[in-house]
Amino acid sequence: MTIDYYQQNADEFFNGTINVDMSNIYQHFTNDLPTDSLILDAGCGSGRDSKAFLDMGYQVEAFDASSEMVKRASKHTGLDVKYAVFDDVTAIDKYDAIWCCASLLHVPESDLPTTLLKLTDALKPNGIWYLSFKYGSEQREKDGRLFTDVNEERLATLVSAMPHAEVKRTWITEDNRPDRNERWINAILVKR
């Protein structure tokens, strides 16, 4: 369902997100991240963030579940963006940082704990992990896409089931896209 939306609306999504200024979020993520770090952009969409991290001097690997988005992200970034889903992540202690900007929100609520554990495993000890969700407390469908909304309580519950992760910081933001009026919960996690 959700992947079909991105397959059919890839150009619209790419054009609507590629130029959004995310520098206010990048600062929180890269503040303690050495420039030789390897970042996994998990669910990279347009490749906007992968390109920004490459331009900052980081090493980046990226994947997306929509083959149409993979094509656009590969072209935009020059990376070999992988066509994959979260369940395809099998690395152990590989990444210095993981970036999940507006991507985990499409994972069904019942699958989210397992997905989060897989990603935690892929992160090196002391690694940094950014994730964001639309702010709320339900799972819902909108315009052919599944959304799992998260608030502070739901985030705390999810993280409590991850024995090797802890929340370093959370904050609420307004959507950076000018035509949107949505709130987001952002979190920086650290792997213990």
Short mmCIF file of N, CA and C in Angstrom, two decimals:
data_model
loop_
_atom_site.label_atom_id
_atom_site.label_comp_id
_atom_site.label_asym_id
_atom_site.label_seq_id
_atom_site.Cartn_x
_atom_site.Cartn_y
_atom_site.Cartn_z
N MET A 1 0.83 -1.19 0.00
CA MET A 1 0.00 0.00 0.00
C MET A 1 0.88 1.26 0.00
N THR A 2 1.71 1.46 1.03
CA THR A 2 2.53 2.66 1.13
C THR A 2 3.56 2.72 0.01
N ILE A 3 4.20 1.60 -0.28
CA ILE A 3 5.21 1.59 -1.34
C ILE A 3 4.57 1.94 -2.68
N ASP A 4 3.38 1.43 -2.93
CA ASP A 4 2.68 1.77 -4.18
C ASP A 4 2.49 3.28 -4.31
N TYR A 5 2.20 3.95 -3.20
CA TYR A 5 2.03 5.41 -3.25
C TYR A 5 3.30 6.07 -3.78
N TYR A 6 4.45 5.67 -3.26
CA TYR A 6 5.71 6.28 -3.68
C TYR A 6 6.10 5.86 -5.10
N GLN A 7 5.73 4.65 -5.48
CA GLN A 7 5.98 4.23 -6.86
C GLN A 7 5.20 5.12 -7.84
N GLN A 8 3.97 5.40 -7.51
CA GLN A 8 3.09 6.15 -8.41
C GLN A 8 3.27 7.66 -8.31
N ASN A 9 3.83 8.15 -7.20
CA ASN A 9 3.97 9.58 -6.98
C ASN A 9 5.42 10.00 -6.77
N ALA A 10 6.34 9.26 -7.36
CA ALA A 10 7.76 9.49 -7.11
C ALA A 10 8.22 10.89 -7.51
N ASP A 11 7.82 11.35 -8.69
CA ASP A 11 8.24 12.68 -9.12
C ASP A 11 7.69 13.76 -8.20
N GLU A 12 6.42 13.65 -7.86
CA GLU A 12 5.80 14.65 -6.98
C GLU A 12 6.47 14.66 -5.62
N PHE A 13 6.73 13.48 -5.07
CA PHE A 13 7.39 13.40 -3.76
C PHE A 13 8.81 13.94 -3.84
N PHE A 14 9.55 13.55 -4.86
CA PHE A 14 10.92 14.03 -5.03
C PHE A 14 10.94 15.55 -5.10
N ASN A 15 10.12 16.11 -5.97
CA ASN A 15 10.10 17.56 -6.15
C ASN A 15 9.63 18.30 -4.91
N GLY A 16 8.76 17.68 -4.13
CA GLY A 16 8.23 18.32 -2.93
C GLY A 16 9.13 18.24 -1.72
N THR A 17 10.16 17.39 -1.78
CA THR A 17 11.03 17.23 -0.61
C THR A 17 12.49 17.57 -0.86
N ILE A 18 12.93 17.55 -2.09
CA ILE A 18 14.37 17.63 -2.38
C ILE A 18 15.01 18.94 -1.92
N ASN A 19 14.27 20.03 -1.94
CA ASN A 19 14.85 21.33 -1.58
C ASN A 19 14.45 21.82 -0.19
N VAL A 20 13.84 20.96 0.61
CA VAL A 20 13.45 21.36 1.96
C VAL A 20 14.71 21.52 2.82
N ASP A 21 14.83 22.65 3.49
CA ASP A 21 15.99 22.95 4.33
C ASP A 21 15.88 22.19 5.64
N MET A 22 16.75 21.23 5.84
CA MET A 22 16.75 20.41 7.06
C MET A 22 17.94 20.73 7.96
N SER A 23 18.62 21.83 7.71
CA SER A 23 19.85 22.14 8.44
C SER A 23 19.62 22.23 9.95
N ASN A 24 18.44 22.68 10.36
CA ASN A 24 18.15 22.75 11.80
C ASN A 24 18.15 21.37 12.44
N ILE A 25 17.77 20.34 11.69
CA ILE A 25 17.78 18.97 12.21
C ILE A 25 19.18 18.35 12.08
N TYR A 26 19.85 18.62 10.96
CA TYR A 26 21.20 18.07 10.77
C TYR A 26 22.13 18.45 11.92
N GLN A 27 22.02 19.67 12.42
CA GLN A 27 22.91 20.13 13.48
C GLN A 27 22.82 19.23 14.71
N HIS A 28 21.62 18.82 15.08
CA HIS A 28 21.45 17.95 16.24
C HIS A 28 22.10 16.59 16.00
N PHE A 29 22.02 16.11 14.78
CA PHE A 29 22.51 14.78 14.42
C PHE A 29 24.03 14.76 14.30
N THR A 30 24.61 15.76 13.66
CA THR A 30 26.04 15.74 13.35
C THR A 30 26.90 16.39 14.43
N ASN A 31 26.28 16.99 15.42
CA ASN A 31 27.01 17.73 16.45
C ASN A 31 28.16 16.93 17.07
N ASP A 32 27.94 15.67 17.37
CA ASP A 32 28.97 14.83 17.99
C ASP A 32 29.46 13.72 17.06
N LEU A 33 29.33 13.93 15.76
CA LEU A 33 29.65 12.88 14.79
C LEU A 33 30.93 13.25 14.02
N PRO A 34 32.02 12.49 14.22
CA PRO A 34 33.26 12.78 13.48
C PRO A 34 33.03 12.72 11.96
N THR A 35 33.75 13.52 11.22
CA THR A 35 33.49 13.63 9.78
C THR A 35 33.85 12.38 8.99
N ASP A 36 34.59 11.45 9.56
CA ASP A 36 34.88 10.21 8.84
C ASP A 36 33.85 9.12 9.13
N SER A 37 32.75 9.48 9.76
CA SER A 37 31.73 8.51 10.14
C SER A 37 30.97 7.94 8.95
N LEU A 38 30.51 6.70 9.11
CA LEU A 38 29.67 6.04 8.12
C LEU A 38 28.22 6.13 8.58
N ILE A 39 27.39 6.77 7.75
CA ILE A 39 25.98 6.97 8.06
C ILE A 39 25.13 6.08 7.16
N LEU A 40 24.13 5.42 7.74
CA LEU A 40 23.12 4.71 6.97
C LEU A 40 21.88 5.59 6.91
N ASP A 41 21.49 5.98 5.69
CA ASP A 41 20.23 6.71 5.48
C ASP A 41 19.17 5.66 5.16
N ALA A 42 18.41 5.30 6.18
CA ALA A 42 17.46 4.20 6.10
C ALA A 42 16.08 4.70 5.70
N GLY A 43 15.69 4.40 4.47
CA GLY A 43 14.45 4.95 3.93
C GLY A 43 14.72 6.35 3.41
N CYS A 44 15.65 6.46 2.47
CA CYS A 44 16.23 7.75 2.07
C CYS A 44 15.33 8.62 1.21
N GLY A 45 14.24 8.06 0.69
CA GLY A 45 13.35 8.88 -0.14
C GLY A 45 14.09 9.51 -1.31
N SER A 46 14.03 10.83 -1.41
CA SER A 46 14.63 11.56 -2.53
C SER A 46 16.15 11.55 -2.54
N GLY A 47 16.76 11.22 -1.41
CA GLY A 47 18.22 11.27 -1.30
C GLY A 47 18.71 12.63 -0.82
N ARG A 48 17.81 13.51 -0.48
CA ARG A 48 18.16 14.87 -0.03
C ARG A 48 19.15 14.83 1.13
N ASP A 49 18.86 14.00 2.14
CA ASP A 49 19.70 13.98 3.33
C ASP A 49 21.02 13.26 3.06
N SER A 50 20.99 12.19 2.28
CA SER A 50 22.23 11.51 1.90
C SER A 50 23.18 12.49 1.23
N LYS A 51 22.66 13.28 0.31
CA LYS A 51 23.47 14.26 -0.42
C LYS A 51 24.04 15.30 0.55
N ALA A 52 23.23 15.76 1.47
CA ALA A 52 23.70 16.75 2.45
C ALA A 52 24.84 16.17 3.29
N PHE A 53 24.71 14.91 3.72
CA PHE A 53 25.78 14.31 4.53
C PHE A 53 27.04 14.07 3.71
N LEU A 54 26.88 13.67 2.46
CA LEU A 54 28.04 13.53 1.58
C LEU A 54 28.75 14.88 1.44
N ASP A 55 27.98 15.93 1.24
CA ASP A 55 28.56 17.27 1.08
C ASP A 55 29.28 17.74 2.35
N MET A 56 28.88 17.20 3.51
CA MET A 56 29.55 17.52 4.78
C MET A 56 30.81 16.69 4.99
N GLY A 57 31.06 15.71 4.11
CA GLY A 57 32.26 14.90 4.21
C GLY A 57 32.07 13.53 4.82
N TYR A 58 30.83 13.16 5.11
CA TYR A 58 30.57 11.84 5.68
C TYR A 58 30.53 10.77 4.60
N GLN A 59 30.74 9.52 5.01
CA GLN A 59 30.50 8.36 4.14
C GLN A 59 29.03 7.99 4.33
N VAL A 60 28.36 7.64 3.25
CA VAL A 60 26.93 7.37 3.34
C VAL A 60 26.57 6.12 2.55
N GLU A 61 25.75 5.28 3.16
CA GLU A 61 25.05 4.21 2.47
C GLU A 61 23.57 4.52 2.61
N ALA A 62 22.77 4.17 1.59
CA ALA A 62 21.35 4.51 1.63
C ALA A 62 20.53 3.42 0.98
N PHE A 63 19.28 3.32 1.45
CA PHE A 63 18.33 2.40 0.81
C PHE A 63 16.94 3.00 0.90
N ASP A 64 16.06 2.48 0.04
CA ASP A 64 14.65 2.85 0.08
C ASP A 64 13.84 1.67 -0.44
N ALA A 65 12.58 1.60 0.00
CA ALA A 65 11.70 0.49 -0.37
C ALA A 65 10.98 0.71 -1.69
N SER A 66 11.08 1.91 -2.26
CA SER A 66 10.47 2.21 -3.56
C SER A 66 11.54 2.24 -4.63
N SER A 67 11.42 1.37 -5.63
CA SER A 67 12.42 1.35 -6.70
C SER A 67 12.45 2.67 -7.46
N GLU A 68 11.32 3.35 -7.55
CA GLU A 68 11.29 4.65 -8.23
C GLU A 68 12.05 5.71 -7.43
N MET A 69 11.94 5.67 -6.12
CA MET A 69 12.70 6.61 -5.29
C MET A 69 14.18 6.26 -5.32
N VAL A 70 14.50 4.97 -5.37
CA VAL A 70 15.90 4.55 -5.46
C VAL A 70 16.55 5.14 -6.72
N LYS A 71 15.85 5.09 -7.85
CA LYS A 71 16.39 5.66 -9.09
C LYS A 71 16.68 7.14 -8.94
N ARG A 72 15.73 7.87 -8.37
CA ARG A 72 15.89 9.32 -8.23
C ARG A 72 16.97 9.67 -7.21
N ALA A 73 17.00 8.93 -6.10
CA ALA A 73 18.01 9.19 -5.07
C ALA A 73 19.41 8.86 -5.58
N SER A 74 19.54 7.78 -6.33
CA SER A 74 20.85 7.41 -6.89
C SER A 74 21.36 8.50 -7.84
N LYS A 75 20.47 8.98 -8.68
CA LYS A 75 20.85 10.03 -9.63
C LYS A 75 21.22 11.31 -8.89
N HIS A 76 20.45 11.67 -7.88
CA HIS A 76 20.68 12.92 -7.15
C HIS A 76 21.98 12.89 -6.33
N THR A 77 22.28 11.74 -5.74
CA THR A 77 23.42 11.64 -4.82
C THR A 77 24.70 11.12 -5.46
N GLY A 78 24.56 10.36 -6.53
CA GLY A 78 25.72 9.67 -7.11
C GLY A 78 26.04 8.39 -6.36
N LEU A 79 25.25 8.05 -5.37
CA LEU A 79 25.44 6.81 -4.61
C LEU A 79 24.73 5.64 -5.29
N ASP A 80 25.18 4.45 -4.98
CA ASP A 80 24.48 3.23 -5.38
C ASP A 80 23.43 2.94 -4.31
N VAL A 81 22.32 3.66 -4.37
CA VAL A 81 21.26 3.50 -3.38
C VAL A 81 20.63 2.12 -3.57
N LYS A 82 20.47 1.41 -2.49
CA LYS A 82 19.95 0.05 -2.54
C LYS A 82 18.42 0.04 -2.51
N TYR A 83 17.86 -0.89 -3.23
CA TYR A 83 16.42 -1.15 -3.20
C TYR A 83 16.20 -2.18 -2.11
N ALA A 84 15.71 -1.75 -0.95
CA ALA A 84 15.60 -2.64 0.21
C ALA A 84 14.57 -2.10 1.18
N VAL A 85 14.20 -2.95 2.13
CA VAL A 85 13.31 -2.57 3.23
C VAL A 85 14.09 -2.72 4.53
N PHE A 86 13.52 -2.23 5.62
CA PHE A 86 14.20 -2.30 6.91
C PHE A 86 14.57 -3.73 7.28
N ASP A 87 13.73 -4.69 6.97
CA ASP A 87 14.01 -6.09 7.31
C ASP A 87 15.24 -6.63 6.59
N ASP A 88 15.67 -5.97 5.52
CA ASP A 88 16.85 -6.41 4.79
C ASP A 88 18.15 -6.00 5.47
N VAL A 89 18.09 -5.15 6.48
CA VAL A 89 19.30 -4.73 7.19
C VAL A 89 19.78 -5.88 8.06
N THR A 90 20.98 -6.38 7.75
CA THR A 90 21.54 -7.51 8.48
C THR A 90 22.89 -7.19 9.12
N ALA A 91 23.39 -5.99 8.90
CA ALA A 91 24.70 -5.61 9.43
C ALA A 91 24.69 -5.62 10.95
N ILE A 92 25.85 -5.91 11.52
CA ILE A 92 26.03 -5.88 12.97
C ILE A 92 27.18 -4.91 13.28
N ASP A 93 26.91 -3.93 14.13
CA ASP A 93 27.93 -2.98 14.58
C ASP A 93 28.69 -2.33 13.42
N LYS A 94 28.00 -1.97 12.36
CA LYS A 94 28.65 -1.45 11.16
C LYS A 94 28.64 0.08 11.09
N TYR A 95 27.55 0.72 11.45
CA TYR A 95 27.36 2.14 11.18
C TYR A 95 27.67 3.00 12.41
N ASP A 96 28.33 4.12 12.15
CA ASP A 96 28.57 5.10 13.21
C ASP A 96 27.29 5.85 13.55
N ALA A 97 26.42 5.95 12.55
CA ALA A 97 25.17 6.69 12.73
C ALA A 97 24.12 6.16 11.76
N ILE A 98 22.86 6.27 12.18
CA ILE A 98 21.74 5.90 11.33
C ILE A 98 20.78 7.07 11.31
N TRP A 99 20.29 7.38 10.12
CA TRP A 99 19.36 8.49 9.89
C TRP A 99 18.05 7.90 9.39
N CYS A 100 16.98 8.09 10.16
CA CYS A 100 15.64 7.61 9.79
C CYS A 100 14.68 8.80 9.82
N CYS A 101 14.79 9.64 8.82
CA CYS A 101 13.95 10.84 8.75
C CYS A 101 12.65 10.51 8.04
N ALA A 102 11.56 10.53 8.79
CA ALA A 102 10.23 10.31 8.22
C ALA A 102 10.14 8.99 7.43
N SER A 103 10.82 7.97 7.90
CA SER A 103 10.78 6.68 7.21
C SER A 103 10.17 5.59 8.09
N LEU A 104 10.57 5.52 9.34
CA LEU A 104 10.02 4.49 10.24
C LEU A 104 8.53 4.68 10.47
N LEU A 105 8.02 5.86 10.20
CA LEU A 105 6.59 6.12 10.42
C LEU A 105 5.69 5.29 9.51
N HIS A 106 6.26 4.67 8.48
CA HIS A 106 5.47 3.81 7.60
C HIS A 106 5.51 2.34 8.01
N VAL A 107 6.27 2.01 9.05
CA VAL A 107 6.32 0.63 9.56
C VAL A 107 5.07 0.39 10.41
N PRO A 108 4.35 -0.71 10.16
CA PRO A 108 3.18 -1.00 11.00
C PRO A 108 3.57 -1.05 12.47
N GLU A 109 2.71 -0.56 13.31
CA GLU A 109 2.98 -0.48 14.75
C GLU A 109 3.41 -1.83 15.32
N SER A 110 2.79 -2.90 14.86
CA SER A 110 3.12 -4.23 15.39
C SER A 110 4.52 -4.70 14.99
N ASP A 111 5.07 -4.16 13.89
CA ASP A 111 6.40 -4.55 13.41
C ASP A 111 7.50 -3.62 13.91
N LEU A 112 7.13 -2.49 14.45
CA LEU A 112 8.12 -1.47 14.81
C LEU A 112 9.15 -1.95 15.83
N PRO A 113 8.78 -2.66 16.91
CA PRO A 113 9.82 -3.10 17.85
C PRO A 113 10.90 -3.97 17.21
N THR A 114 10.51 -4.91 16.36
CA THR A 114 11.49 -5.78 15.69
C THR A 114 12.37 -4.98 14.76
N THR A 115 11.77 -4.06 14.01
CA THR A 115 12.53 -3.21 13.09
C THR A 115 13.55 -2.37 13.85
N LEU A 116 13.15 -1.80 14.96
CA LEU A 116 14.06 -0.97 15.76
C LEU A 116 15.22 -1.79 16.31
N LEU A 117 14.95 -3.03 16.71
CA LEU A 117 16.03 -3.89 17.22
C LEU A 117 17.04 -4.21 16.12
N LYS A 118 16.57 -4.47 14.90
CA LYS A 118 17.46 -4.75 13.77
C LYS A 118 18.38 -3.56 13.51
N LEU A 119 17.80 -2.38 13.52
CA LEU A 119 18.60 -1.17 13.27
C LEU A 119 19.58 -0.91 14.41
N THR A 120 19.15 -1.17 15.64
CA THR A 120 20.07 -1.03 16.78
C THR A 120 21.27 -1.95 16.60
N ASP A 121 21.02 -3.18 16.16
CA ASP A 121 22.11 -4.13 15.94
C ASP A 121 23.10 -3.62 14.89
N ALA A 122 22.62 -2.90 13.89
CA ALA A 122 23.47 -2.41 12.80
C ALA A 122 24.35 -1.24 13.24
N LEU A 123 23.99 -0.60 14.33
CA LEU A 123 24.71 0.56 14.83
C LEU A 123 25.88 0.13 15.71
N LYS A 124 27.01 0.80 15.55
CA LYS A 124 28.16 0.53 16.40
C LYS A 124 27.87 0.98 17.83
N PRO A 125 28.54 0.38 18.83
CA PRO A 125 28.40 0.90 20.19
C PRO A 125 28.76 2.39 20.23
N ASN A 126 28.01 3.15 20.98
CA ASN A 126 28.13 4.61 21.06
C ASN A 126 27.69 5.32 19.78
N GLY A 127 27.09 4.57 18.86
CA GLY A 127 26.59 5.17 17.63
C GLY A 127 25.38 6.05 17.88
N ILE A 128 25.15 6.95 16.96
CA ILE A 128 24.08 7.94 17.06
C ILE A 128 22.99 7.59 16.06
N TRP A 129 21.74 7.78 16.49
CA TRP A 129 20.60 7.41 15.65
C TRP A 129 19.56 8.51 15.72
N TYR A 130 19.21 9.04 14.56
CA TYR A 130 18.13 10.04 14.49
C TYR A 130 16.88 9.36 13.92
N LEU A 131 15.73 9.64 14.54
CA LEU A 131 14.47 9.18 13.97
C LEU A 131 13.40 10.24 14.19
N SER A 132 12.44 10.25 13.28
CA SER A 132 11.33 11.20 13.39
C SER A 132 10.02 10.54 12.97
N PHE A 133 8.98 10.97 13.64
CA PHE A 133 7.62 10.48 13.37
C PHE A 133 6.68 11.68 13.38
N LYS A 134 5.59 11.57 12.65
CA LYS A 134 4.52 12.55 12.82
C LYS A 134 4.02 12.41 14.25
N TYR A 135 3.74 13.55 14.85
CA TYR A 135 3.37 13.56 16.27
C TYR A 135 1.93 13.09 16.46
N GLY A 136 1.77 12.09 17.31
CA GLY A 136 0.43 11.58 17.58
C GLY A 136 0.49 10.27 18.33
N SER A 137 -0.65 9.61 18.43
CA SER A 137 -0.72 8.39 19.25
C SER A 137 -1.53 7.28 18.59
N GLU A 138 -1.52 7.24 17.27
CA GLU A 138 -2.32 6.21 16.61
C GLU A 138 -1.64 5.70 15.35
N GLN A 139 -2.15 4.60 14.85
CA GLN A 139 -1.79 4.11 13.52
C GLN A 139 -2.97 4.45 12.62
N ARG A 140 -2.67 5.00 11.44
CA ARG A 140 -3.75 5.45 10.57
C ARG A 140 -3.33 5.31 9.11
N GLU A 141 -4.33 5.39 8.26
CA GLU A 141 -4.08 5.37 6.82
C GLU A 141 -4.54 6.71 6.25
N LYS A 142 -3.72 7.27 5.38
CA LYS A 142 -4.07 8.53 4.74
C LYS A 142 -3.51 8.53 3.33
N ASP A 143 -4.35 8.81 2.35
CA ASP A 143 -3.93 8.90 0.94
C ASP A 143 -3.15 7.67 0.48
N GLY A 144 -3.59 6.50 0.91
CA GLY A 144 -2.94 5.27 0.46
C GLY A 144 -1.63 4.96 1.17
N ARG A 145 -1.35 5.62 2.28
CA ARG A 145 -0.13 5.35 3.05
C ARG A 145 -0.49 5.06 4.50
N LEU A 146 0.26 4.12 5.08
CA LEU A 146 0.12 3.78 6.48
C LEU A 146 1.04 4.69 7.29
N PHE A 147 0.54 5.25 8.38
CA PHE A 147 1.34 6.07 9.28
C PHE A 147 1.22 5.53 10.70
N THR A 148 2.35 5.35 11.36
CA THR A 148 2.38 5.06 12.78
C THR A 148 2.87 6.34 13.45
N ASP A 149 1.96 7.04 14.09
CA ASP A 149 2.29 8.30 14.76
C ASP A 149 2.86 8.00 16.14
N VAL A 150 3.74 8.86 16.61
CA VAL A 150 4.42 8.65 17.89
C VAL A 150 4.43 9.96 18.68
N ASN A 151 4.20 9.84 19.97
CA ASN A 151 4.38 10.97 20.88
C ASN A 151 5.43 10.57 21.92
N GLU A 152 5.64 11.38 22.93
CA GLU A 152 6.68 11.09 23.92
C GLU A 152 6.44 9.76 24.62
N GLU A 153 5.20 9.47 24.99
CA GLU A 153 4.88 8.23 25.69
C GLU A 153 5.14 7.00 24.81
N ARG A 154 4.70 7.06 23.57
CA ARG A 154 4.91 5.94 22.65
C ARG A 154 6.40 5.74 22.35
N LEU A 155 7.14 6.85 22.23
CA LEU A 155 8.58 6.75 22.00
C LEU A 155 9.25 6.09 23.20
N ALA A 156 8.89 6.49 24.40
CA ALA A 156 9.47 5.90 25.61
C ALA A 156 9.20 4.40 25.66
N THR A 157 8.00 3.99 25.29
CA THR A 157 7.65 2.57 25.28
C THR A 157 8.50 1.81 24.26
N LEU A 158 8.65 2.37 23.06
CA LEU A 158 9.46 1.73 22.03
C LEU A 158 10.92 1.59 22.47
N VAL A 159 11.47 2.64 23.02
CA VAL A 159 12.88 2.62 23.41
C VAL A 159 13.10 1.70 24.61
N SER A 160 12.12 1.59 25.50
CA SER A 160 12.27 0.72 26.67
C SER A 160 12.41 -0.75 26.26
N ALA A 161 11.94 -1.10 25.06
CA ALA A 161 12.05 -2.48 24.56
C ALA A 161 13.37 -2.71 23.82
N MET A 162 14.21 -1.67 23.76
CA MET A 162 15.51 -1.76 23.07
C MET A 162 16.60 -1.71 24.14
N PRO A 163 17.11 -2.87 24.58
CA PRO A 163 18.03 -2.89 25.72
C PRO A 163 19.34 -2.15 25.51
N HIS A 164 19.73 -1.89 24.27
CA HIS A 164 21.03 -1.26 24.03
C HIS A 164 20.91 0.17 23.52
N ALA A 165 19.74 0.77 23.67
CA ALA A 165 19.57 2.15 23.18
C ALA A 165 19.00 3.03 24.28
N GLU A 166 19.40 4.28 24.24
CA GLU A 166 18.83 5.24 25.18
C GLU A 166 18.59 6.56 24.45
N VAL A 167 17.61 7.28 24.92
CA VAL A 167 17.28 8.57 24.32
C VAL A 167 18.24 9.62 24.83
N LYS A 168 18.88 10.31 23.93
CA LYS A 168 19.76 11.41 24.29
C LYS A 168 18.97 12.72 24.32
N ARG A 169 18.05 12.86 23.36
CA ARG A 169 17.29 14.11 23.27
C ARG A 169 16.05 13.89 22.41
N THR A 170 14.96 14.54 22.77
CA THR A 170 13.77 14.60 21.91
C THR A 170 13.34 16.05 21.81
N TRP A 171 12.69 16.39 20.71
CA TRP A 171 12.15 17.72 20.54
C TRP A 171 11.05 17.68 19.48
N ILE A 172 10.18 18.67 19.54
CA ILE A 172 9.06 18.77 18.62
C ILE A 172 9.35 19.89 17.62
N THR A 173 9.05 19.63 16.35
CA THR A 173 9.22 20.66 15.32
C THR A 173 7.95 20.76 14.48
N GLU A 174 7.83 21.87 13.82
CA GLU A 174 6.81 22.04 12.78
C GLU A 174 7.40 21.50 11.49
N ASP A 175 6.56 21.08 10.58
CA ASP A 175 7.02 20.57 9.29
C ASP A 175 7.83 21.65 8.58
N ASN A 176 8.98 21.29 8.03
CA ASN A 176 9.83 22.24 7.32
C ASN A 176 9.32 22.59 5.92
N ARG A 177 8.33 21.85 5.44
CA ARG A 177 7.76 22.16 4.13
C ARG A 177 6.74 23.30 4.31
N PRO A 178 6.83 24.33 3.50
CA PRO A 178 5.99 25.52 3.72
C PRO A 178 4.49 25.27 3.55
N ASP A 179 4.11 24.25 2.80
CA ASP A 179 2.69 24.00 2.55
C ASP A 179 2.07 23.01 3.54
N ARG A 180 2.81 22.67 4.61
CA ARG A 180 2.34 21.68 5.58
C ARG A 180 2.16 22.30 6.95
N ASN A 181 1.18 21.80 7.67
CA ASN A 181 0.93 22.26 9.02
C ASN A 181 0.87 21.03 9.93
N GLU A 182 2.02 20.38 10.08
CA GLU A 182 2.10 19.16 10.88
C GLU A 182 3.22 19.28 11.89
N ARG A 183 3.05 18.57 13.00
CA ARG A 183 4.09 18.53 14.02
C ARG A 183 4.81 17.19 13.95
N TRP A 184 6.09 17.21 14.30
CA TRP A 184 6.93 16.01 14.28
C TRP A 184 7.61 15.86 15.62
N ILE A 185 7.78 14.60 16.04
CA ILE A 185 8.64 14.32 17.17
C ILE A 185 9.96 13.82 16.60
N ASN A 186 11.04 14.39 17.09
CA ASN A 186 12.39 14.06 16.66
C ASN A 186 13.12 13.48 17.86
N ALA A 187 14.00 12.52 17.61
CA ALA A 187 14.76 11.92 18.71
C ALA A 187 16.17 11.57 18.25
N ILE A 188 17.10 11.79 19.13
CA ILE A 188 18.46 11.30 18.96
C ILE A 188 18.64 10.20 19.99
N LEU A 189 18.98 9.00 19.52
CA LEU A 189 19.26 7.88 20.40
C LEU A 189 20.76 7.56 20.34
N VAL A 190 21.25 6.92 21.36
CA VAL A 190 22.64 6.47 21.41
C VAL A 190 22.62 4.99 21.77
N LYS A 191 23.47 4.23 21.08
CA LYS A 191 23.59 2.80 21.42
C LYS A 191 24.60 2.62 22.54
N ARG A 192 24.17 1.94 23.58
CA ARG A 192 25.06 1.68 24.73
C ARG A 192 25.95 0.48 24.46
#
